[in-house]
Coordinates of C-alpha atoms in Angstrom, one line a residue:
X1 CA 74.8 89.2 85.7
X2 CA 75.8 85.7 84.9
X3 CA 74.8 82.9 87.3
X4 CA 77.3 80.6 89.0
X5 CA 76.5 77.8 86.6
X6 CA 76.9 80.0 83.5
X7 CA 80.3 81.0 84.7
X8 CA 81.4 77.5 85.4
X9 CA 80.1 76.4 82.0
X10 CA 82.2 79.2 80.3
X11 CA 85.3 78.2 82.3
X12 CA 84.8 74.6 81.1
X13 CA 84.4 75.7 77.5
X14 CA 87.4 77.9 77.7
X15 CA 89.6 75.1 78.7
X16 CA 88.2 72.8 76.0
X17 CA 88.7 75.5 73.3
X18 CA 92.3 76.1 74.5
X19 CA 91.3 79.7 75.0
X20 CA 93.7 81.3 77.6
X21 CA 92.1 84.7 77.4
X22 CA 88.6 83.5 77.9
X23 CA 89.7 81.2 80.8
X24 CA 91.4 84.2 82.6
X25 CA 88.4 86.4 81.9
X26 CA 85.9 84.0 83.3
X27 CA 88.1 83.3 86.3
X28 CA 88.0 87.0 87.1
X29 CA 84.3 87.0 86.5
X30 CA 83.9 84.2 89.0
X31 CA 85.5 86.2 91.7
X32 CA 83.6 89.3 90.9
X33 CA 80.4 87.4 91.2
X34 CA 81.4 85.9 94.5
X35 CA 81.8 82.4 93.2
X36 CA 83.9 80.2 95.7
X37 CA 87.4 80.0 94.1
X38 CA 87.7 76.4 95.2
X39 CA 84.3 75.7 93.3
X40 CA 85.9 77.3 90.2
X41 CA 89.1 75.4 90.6
X42 CA 87.1 72.2 90.8
X43 CA 85.4 73.1 87.5
X44 CA 88.8 73.7 85.9
X45 CA 90.1 70.3 87.1
X46 CA 87.0 68.5 85.7
X47 CA 87.4 70.2 82.4
X48 CA 91.2 69.3 82.1
X49 CA 90.5 65.7 83.2
X50 CA 87.9 65.5 80.4
X51 CA 90.6 66.7 77.9
X52 CA 93.1 64.3 79.3
X53 CA 90.7 61.4 78.9
X54 CA 90.0 62.4 75.2
X55 CA 93.8 62.6 74.6
X56 CA 94.2 59.2 76.2
X57 CA 91.5 57.7 74.0
X58 CA 92.9 59.3 70.8
X59 CA 90.1 61.7 70.3
X60 CA 92.4 64.8 70.9
X61 CA 96.0 65.4 70.0
X62 CA 99.1 66.9 71.6
X63 CA 98.5 70.5 70.5
X64 CA 94.9 70.5 72.1
X65 CA 96.2 68.9 75.3
X66 CA 98.9 71.6 75.6
X67 CA 96.5 74.4 74.7
X68 CA 93.9 73.2 77.2
X69 CA 96.7 73.0 80.0
X70 CA 97.7 76.5 79.2
X71 CA 94.1 77.8 79.4
X72 CA 93.7 76.1 82.8
X73 CA 97.0 77.6 84.0
X74 CA 95.8 81.2 83.1
X75 CA 92.8 80.7 85.1
X76 CA 94.3 78.9 88.0
X77 CA 96.9 81.6 88.5
X78 CA 94.1 84.1 89.1
X79 CA 92.2 81.8 91.4
X80 CA 95.2 80.7 93.5
X81 CA 96.1 84.3 94.2
X82 CA 92.6 84.8 95.7
X83 CA 92.8 81.6 97.6
X84 CA 96.1 82.7 99.2
X85 CA 94.7 86.1 99.9
X86 CA 91.8 84.6 101.8
X87 CA 94.0 82.1 103.6
X88 CA 91.9 79.2 102.2
X89 CA 93.5 75.9 101.9
X90 CA 93.2 73.9 98.8
X91 CA 92.5 70.1 99.4
X92 CA 95.8 68.3 99.6
X93 CA 96.8 66.5 96.5
X94 CA 99.4 63.8 96.0
X95 CA 102.7 65.4 94.9
X96 CA 104.8 64.2 92.0
X97 CA 108.3 65.4 91.2
X98 CA 109.0 64.7 87.6
X99 CA 112.1 65.3 85.3
X100 CA 114.3 63.9 82.5
X101 CA 117.5 62.6 83.9
X102 CA 120.9 64.1 83.6
X103 CA 122.4 64.0 80.1
X104 CA 119.1 63.7 78.4
X105 CA 117.5 66.8 76.8
X106 CA 114.3 65.3 75.6
X107 CA 111.1 66.8 77.1
X108 CA 108.0 66.1 75.0
X109 CA 107.1 62.8 76.6
X110 CA 107.8 64.0 80.1
X111 CA 105.7 67.2 79.4
X112 CA 102.8 65.1 78.4
X113 CA 103.0 63.0 81.5
X114 CA 103.2 66.1 83.7
X115 CA 100.1 67.6 82.0
X116 CA 98.1 64.5 82.4
X117 CA 99.1 64.1 86.0
X118 CA 97.9 67.6 86.7
X119 CA 94.7 66.8 84.8
X120 CA 94.3 63.9 87.1
X121 CA 94.5 66.1 90.2
X122 CA 98.2 65.6 91.2
X123 CA 100.3 68.4 92.3
X124 CA 103.3 68.3 89.9
X125 CA 106.8 69.8 90.5
X126 CA 108.4 69.6 87.0
X127 CA 112.2 70.0 87.2
X128 CA 112.6 70.0 83.4
X129 CA 115.3 68.3 81.5
X130 CA 119.0 67.2 82.2
X131 CA 118.3 66.9 85.9
X132 CA 121.1 65.7 88.1
X133 CA 120.5 63.2 90.8
X134 CA 121.1 65.6 93.7
X135 CA 118.6 67.9 92.1
X136 CA 115.9 65.2 92.3
X137 CA 117.0 64.6 96.0
X138 CA 116.6 68.2 96.8
X139 CA 113.2 68.5 95.2
X140 CA 112.0 65.4 97.2
X141 CA 113.2 67.0 100.5
X142 CA 111.6 70.3 99.6
X143 CA 108.2 69.1 98.4
X144 CA 107.9 65.9 100.6
X145 CA 106.8 64.3 97.3
X146 CA 104.7 61.1 97.2
X147 CA 106.0 60.1 93.7
X148 CA 109.2 60.6 91.8
X149 CA 108.7 60.2 88.1
X150 CA 112.0 59.7 86.0
X151 CA 112.2 60.0 82.2
X152 CA 115.0 58.8 79.9
X153 CA 114.8 58.5 76.2
X154 CA 118.3 57.4 75.4
X155 CA 119.9 54.1 76.2
X156 CA 123.0 56.2 77.2
X157 CA 121.1 58.1 79.9
X158 CA 118.8 55.2 81.1
X159 CA 121.5 54.2 83.7
X160 CA 121.1 57.7 85.4
X161 CA 117.7 56.5 86.7
X162 CA 119.7 54.0 88.7
X163 CA 121.9 56.8 90.0
X164 CA 118.9 58.8 91.2
X165 CA 117.6 55.9 93.0
X166 CA 121.0 55.3 94.6
X167 CA 121.2 58.8 95.6
X168 CA 117.8 58.6 97.4
X169 CA 119.0 55.5 99.3
X170 CA 122.3 57.4 100.3
X171 CA 120.2 60.1 101.8
X172 CA 117.7 57.7 103.6
X173 CA 114.9 58.8 101.4
X174 CA 114.2 55.8 99.2
X175 CA 111.4 54.4 101.5
X176 CA 109.7 57.7 101.6
X177 CA 108.8 58.0 97.9
X178 CA 107.4 55.8 95.2
X179 CA 109.5 55.8 92.0
X180 CA 108.1 55.5 88.5
X181 CA 110.1 55.4 85.4
X182 CA 109.5 55.6 81.7
X183 CA 110.8 56.9 78.4
X184 CA 111.9 55.3 75.1
X185 CA 114.9 53.7 76.6
X186 CA 113.2 52.0 79.4
X187 CA 111.5 48.7 79.8
X188 CA 109.7 46.8 82.6
X189 CA 112.7 44.6 83.1
X190 CA 115.0 47.6 83.4
X191 CA 112.6 49.2 85.9
X192 CA 112.6 46.1 88.0
X193 CA 116.4 45.8 87.8
X194 CA 117.1 49.3 89.1
X195 CA 114.6 49.0 91.9
X196 CA 111.8 51.3 90.7
X197 CA 108.3 50.8 91.9
X198 CA 106.7 50.8 88.5
X199 CA 107.1 51.4 84.8
X200 CA 104.7 52.7 82.2
X201 CA 105.1 52.7 78.4
X202 CA 102.6 55.5 77.7
X203 CA 101.6 58.8 79.2
X204 CA 98.0 57.6 80.0
X205 CA 99.6 54.6 81.6
X206 CA 101.7 56.8 83.7
X207 CA 98.7 58.4 85.2
X208 CA 97.1 55.0 86.1
X209 CA 100.4 53.8 87.4
X210 CA 100.7 56.9 89.7
X211 CA 97.1 56.4 90.9
X212 CA 98.1 52.8 91.9
X213 CA 101.3 53.8 93.6
X214 CA 99.6 56.3 96.0
X215 CA 97.2 53.7 97.1
X216 CA 99.9 51.2 98.0

């Protein structure tokens, strides 16, 4: 019978190796061996944070980041079912709603930011691409998000970020959420001009910005 430390080491290695099957297998083994699912979840979080740091420093590349995130998700799904069955509450994490604005179908940059935010311990609600302003508003109401992250790659869709912020103002929600913007079409000056709370040029920079925003 493996010890708790052995199981947690295997979980960590499965994430680093981008091995979904192994991650799920060791997640089940952790439950069979009576390891607290919150402890195993912490180990998964530590593992994906390490992968995210390596990606940010250029030691790992996008396929490894995505593979590690998929392995973590495979294990997390098993653990969260058990957590819910026990009625145990996970520690509250800051919530980020993220999406690419209406008219823009680009997802890679947004997906990387979402993955790194999860790795950093944020709870992420990813609305996908081509998201209308009212869909962002509805998600903020539903999740009580701390941060809204808006992506736009095209100069033609960048103004839609302004429309989302205006929609939040119209609903009386603007002061309840921090707004960060990014994407190929966005600059720091543009961010300031539309009333966003911050701008990041890179995915690792977006994580650091999110951390700063939740402490303000």
